[in-house]
Structure formats: structure tokens, C-alpha cells
Amino acid sequence: MNDFPFGLVGFDLDGTLVDSVADLAAAVNHALAEIGRPPLTIEQVRPMIGGGSRVMLQQALTATGGDERLDDLLPEMLAFYAAHIVDHTRPFPGVLEALDALRKLGITLAVVTNKRERFSLALLDALGLTDRFSCIIGGDTPGLVAMKPDRAPIDLLLRKCGNSGPAAFVGDSIYDVDAARAAGVPVALFAPDGGGVPGANAVFADYRDLLPTLTRMAKAQPTI
């Protein structure tokens, strides 16, 4: 037994566990180039990430002149991304150590992302991360009725792994915060560049601080 306050910790993927913005931006720019649009910078693409591939491309198209070609370009973008999924994507510093520390305590770990399941699995497999997680829920996982910020993905997580004990969620965006809070799960926000999202129960900037952050977050909750 241990006195860690959570038995289950779920994580978002892009922007939370892995820094994937360069590969996502390359895929977006490949789609834009197909219709002669100018490329976007990584910093322009970064805030477009989190709502799933369709939302990301729609925002990129809107920013460069209109989204009337969205349905045509989405398969092009996804095919390019599948071929370049970990060209530059890497876990954030300290992620592996934090995950392994949680597992050593017997904590059940999961991924809940709006990224399509096949891409989520391919990315995690390529980085050697898959085996660290008891379940992986993507934006199109069977049984899922809606993506974050809807609470449905967190509810599915709890149905699959909820017997592990009290749950917490770790994310980096308003999609994560809104979904977790709607499901009644406390949420810690990973914000390596500072800032925050309204509604987060806690904020941390370095994965070396993840376990202490979760512990402090639990103590601040009236019930867990």
C-alpha cells in the first residue's frame, strides 16, 4: 500500500505527454500547400491543437482564407501525418521518469486524447510508451459518443479503469480542463511556458513536479 491520493491518472497526449507540434504543423502545412496557401508557423499552429485533427485543419484553413476545402484536404493531411508521425515528436522532459514513478506506486495510467486512436497507438508505439498505459482512448474509440471538451471521454476512462481508485487527469488545454471538470475529476494543467486555463485545479511546468502537484491538488479537494 501507499498513501498516494489517486489510484488512476489519465493524461492527454499532444502538448501534455509529447511535444508533437512540429509534426502536426508539418501536416497542416502540407495540406495548405495542396491549395497554394502560405504555411503557418509552429507558434500559429500550437493553439489549434487539442480539438482533434478536423478542428485543427479547419482553424488553419480559416486563418489562411477559408475552410471550404476542409473535407477534401483532411485525408491528405492525415496521410502525410501518418507517414511522419514521430519525425520530431518526443516526450516532454521528465515524462518517462514521472510515469515510471507513478507505476512504481501501483497507479493505473491511461491516455485520453482527441487524436484518432490509430494515430495515438502508432505514436505511443513508436516512442515505446504504449506498455505504460492500461487503456488508451482516442477521439474515435468505439463506445465514445463525443470528444473533449465533452465529459464523455473521461466517463469512458472511468468505466474502463475506475476500479483503480480515485482519479485525476493531466492535460494542457481548455478541452482537458472542461472535460475533466464536467466529469467531476480534478485536473492538473501542464503549462511549461507559464500561463494557465480557467478551471484547472493545479498547474505545473516541469514533470519533476507532477507527483507533488497531484498530492497538493488532492489535499485541496473537499472529497476525492
XYZ file of C-alpha atoms in Angstrom:
224
model
C 0.000 0.000 0.000
C 0.987 3.625 -0.477
C -0.517 6.906 0.573
C -0.644 8.462 -2.903
C -4.110 10.038 -3.178
C -5.052 8.756 -6.648
C -5.308 5.229 -7.974
C -5.881 6.310 -11.590
C -4.209 9.138 -13.502
C -5.295 9.918 -17.052
C -3.226 12.004 -19.441
C -3.915 13.945 -22.598
C -1.360 13.198 -25.325
C -0.371 16.083 -27.635
C 1.023 19.003 -25.673
C 0.813 17.060 -22.411
C 2.887 13.894 -22.682
C 4.554 14.615 -26.015
C 5.759 17.700 -27.842
C 4.255 16.964 -31.256
C 3.631 20.455 -32.577
C 6.374 20.333 -35.231
C 4.955 17.184 -36.843
C 1.390 18.455 -36.608
C 2.398 21.784 -38.142
C 4.159 19.972 -40.984
C 0.988 18.015 -41.710
C -1.131 21.173 -41.638
C 1.278 22.955 -43.966
C 1.277 20.000 -46.353
C -2.498 20.364 -46.642
C -2.269 24.125 -47.082
C 0.337 23.736 -49.820
C -2.072 21.498 -51.751
C -4.248 24.546 -52.403
C -1.494 27.139 -52.633
C -1.944 28.578 -49.150
C 1.034 30.027 -47.265
C 2.479 27.899 -44.436
C 1.771 28.615 -40.803
C 4.465 28.815 -38.167
C 4.685 26.343 -35.326
C 3.546 29.050 -32.934
C 0.491 29.722 -35.101
C -0.429 26.034 -35.152
C 0.176 25.391 -31.450
C -3.120 26.902 -30.166
C -5.033 24.990 -32.865
C -4.078 21.634 -31.302
C -6.320 19.816 -28.862
C -9.702 19.539 -30.534
C -8.786 16.768 -32.954
C -7.415 16.735 -36.492
C -10.512 18.104 -38.183
C -10.756 21.078 -35.836
C -7.032 21.780 -36.225
C -7.211 21.800 -40.021
C -10.403 23.831 -40.029
C -8.765 26.515 -37.914
C -5.693 26.529 -40.162
C -7.809 26.886 -43.282
C -9.912 29.630 -41.731
C -6.749 31.503 -40.752
C -5.428 31.370 -44.320
C -8.511 32.191 -46.351
C -11.462 29.878 -45.703
C -12.334 26.271 -44.906
C -14.376 25.323 -47.954
C -11.857 22.593 -48.891
C -11.825 21.005 -45.447
C -13.355 17.671 -46.429
C -11.034 17.302 -49.427
C -7.873 18.183 -47.541
C -8.418 16.261 -44.314
C -7.466 12.863 -45.828
C -4.374 14.471 -47.413
C -3.275 15.884 -44.086
C -3.885 12.622 -42.233
C -1.985 10.555 -44.801
C 1.003 12.888 -44.547
C 0.850 12.838 -40.760
C 0.736 9.035 -40.657
C 3.980 8.919 -42.658
C 5.727 11.480 -40.444
C 4.153 10.901 -37.038
C 7.358 10.905 -34.986
C 9.812 12.757 -37.211
C 10.207 15.338 -34.456
C 7.753 14.265 -31.741
C 9.313 13.386 -28.399
C 8.098 13.033 -24.791
C 8.494 16.209 -22.766
C 11.489 16.174 -20.409
C 10.754 14.205 -17.273
C 7.682 12.411 -18.645
C 9.181 8.932 -18.654
C 10.519 9.298 -15.127
C 7.179 10.630 -13.846
C 5.206 7.816 -15.482
C 7.563 5.205 -14.104
C 7.378 6.725 -10.621
C 3.582 6.528 -10.724
C 3.664 2.947 -11.946
C 6.092 2.009 -9.180
C 3.448 3.223 -6.724
C 0.906 0.939 -8.381
C -1.040 3.768 -10.036
C -3.086 2.880 -13.122
C -2.175 5.134 -16.058
C -4.256 5.962 -19.117
C -4.264 8.226 -22.175
C -7.396 10.139 -23.165
C -6.880 12.181 -26.325
C -8.894 13.661 -29.180
C -6.285 12.284 -31.597
C -7.656 9.377 -33.601
C -6.985 6.066 -31.926
C -4.817 4.607 -34.701
C -2.543 7.641 -34.658
C -2.400 7.624 -30.863
C -1.338 3.989 -30.817
C 1.162 4.482 -33.641
C 2.747 7.441 -31.864
C 2.931 5.729 -28.487
C 4.276 2.541 -30.066
C 6.969 4.437 -31.961
C 8.101 6.153 -28.760
C 8.000 2.968 -26.687
C 5.304 4.319 -24.372
C 2.316 2.068 -25.024
C 3.024 -0.511 -22.331
C 2.953 2.110 -19.605
C -0.805 2.620 -20.044
C -3.669 0.348 -19.048
C -6.034 1.924 -21.560
C -5.734 4.347 -24.451
C -8.817 6.270 -25.537
C -8.707 8.185 -28.806
C -11.162 10.565 -30.380
C -12.806 7.760 -32.360
C -12.518 4.887 -29.884
C -15.571 2.590 -30.091
C -18.153 3.452 -27.473
C -17.194 7.131 -27.384
C -20.136 9.446 -28.112
C -18.251 12.774 -28.130
C -14.732 14.182 -27.807
C -13.292 16.556 -25.226
C -14.394 19.144 -24.049
C -17.403 16.861 -23.614
C -17.146 14.712 -20.490
C -17.731 11.501 -22.484
C -14.033 10.522 -22.858
C -13.427 10.920 -19.114
C -16.565 8.928 -18.370
C -15.289 6.165 -20.670
C -11.968 6.240 -18.835
C -13.734 5.803 -15.516
C -15.805 2.910 -16.855
C -12.691 1.167 -18.141
C -10.317 1.851 -15.264
C -12.428 3.345 -12.487
C -11.955 0.362 -10.183
C -8.361 1.537 -9.684
C -9.444 4.133 -7.139
C -9.856 7.934 -7.110
C -8.997 9.520 -10.467
C -7.120 12.624 -11.584
C -6.499 13.981 -15.059
C -3.490 15.794 -16.538
C -3.827 17.959 -19.631
C -2.677 21.146 -21.275
C -5.753 22.804 -22.769
C -9.254 24.055 -22.120
C -10.524 20.861 -23.783
C -8.929 18.822 -20.998
C -9.978 21.088 -18.167
C -13.600 21.334 -19.282
C -13.939 17.584 -19.884
C -12.423 16.584 -16.554
C -14.329 19.135 -14.522
C -17.617 18.169 -16.198
C -16.941 14.557 -15.183
C -16.115 15.568 -11.618
C -12.419 14.666 -11.906
C -9.742 17.088 -10.606
C -7.380 18.235 -13.331
C -3.761 19.380 -13.276
C -2.634 21.605 -16.134
C 0.805 21.152 -17.720
C 1.973 24.644 -18.709
C 5.719 24.591 -19.467
C 5.667 28.139 -20.804
C 3.631 29.563 -17.967
C 0.060 30.751 -18.167
C -2.979 28.711 -17.316
C -6.531 27.744 -18.175
C -9.536 28.790 -16.101
C -10.902 25.945 -14.029
C -7.731 23.908 -13.585
C -7.265 22.616 -10.047
C -3.483 22.876 -10.233
C -0.760 23.991 -12.649
C 2.776 22.665 -13.090
C 5.556 23.481 -15.534
C 8.003 20.600 -15.027
C 7.281 16.874 -14.857
C 9.598 16.584 -11.878
C 6.795 18.370 -10.032
C 3.951 16.139 -11.222
C 3.642 13.843 -8.207
C 3.897 16.664 -5.635
C 1.381 18.661 -7.685
C -1.116 15.801 -7.695
C -0.645 15.317 -3.967
C -1.242 19.005 -3.257
C -4.236 19.003 -5.584
C -5.807 16.104 -3.699
C -5.357 17.830 -0.352
C -7.171 20.883 -1.717
C -10.209 18.824 -2.751
C -13.160 18.612 -0.343
C -13.644 14.997 -1.489
C -11.677 12.745 -3.816
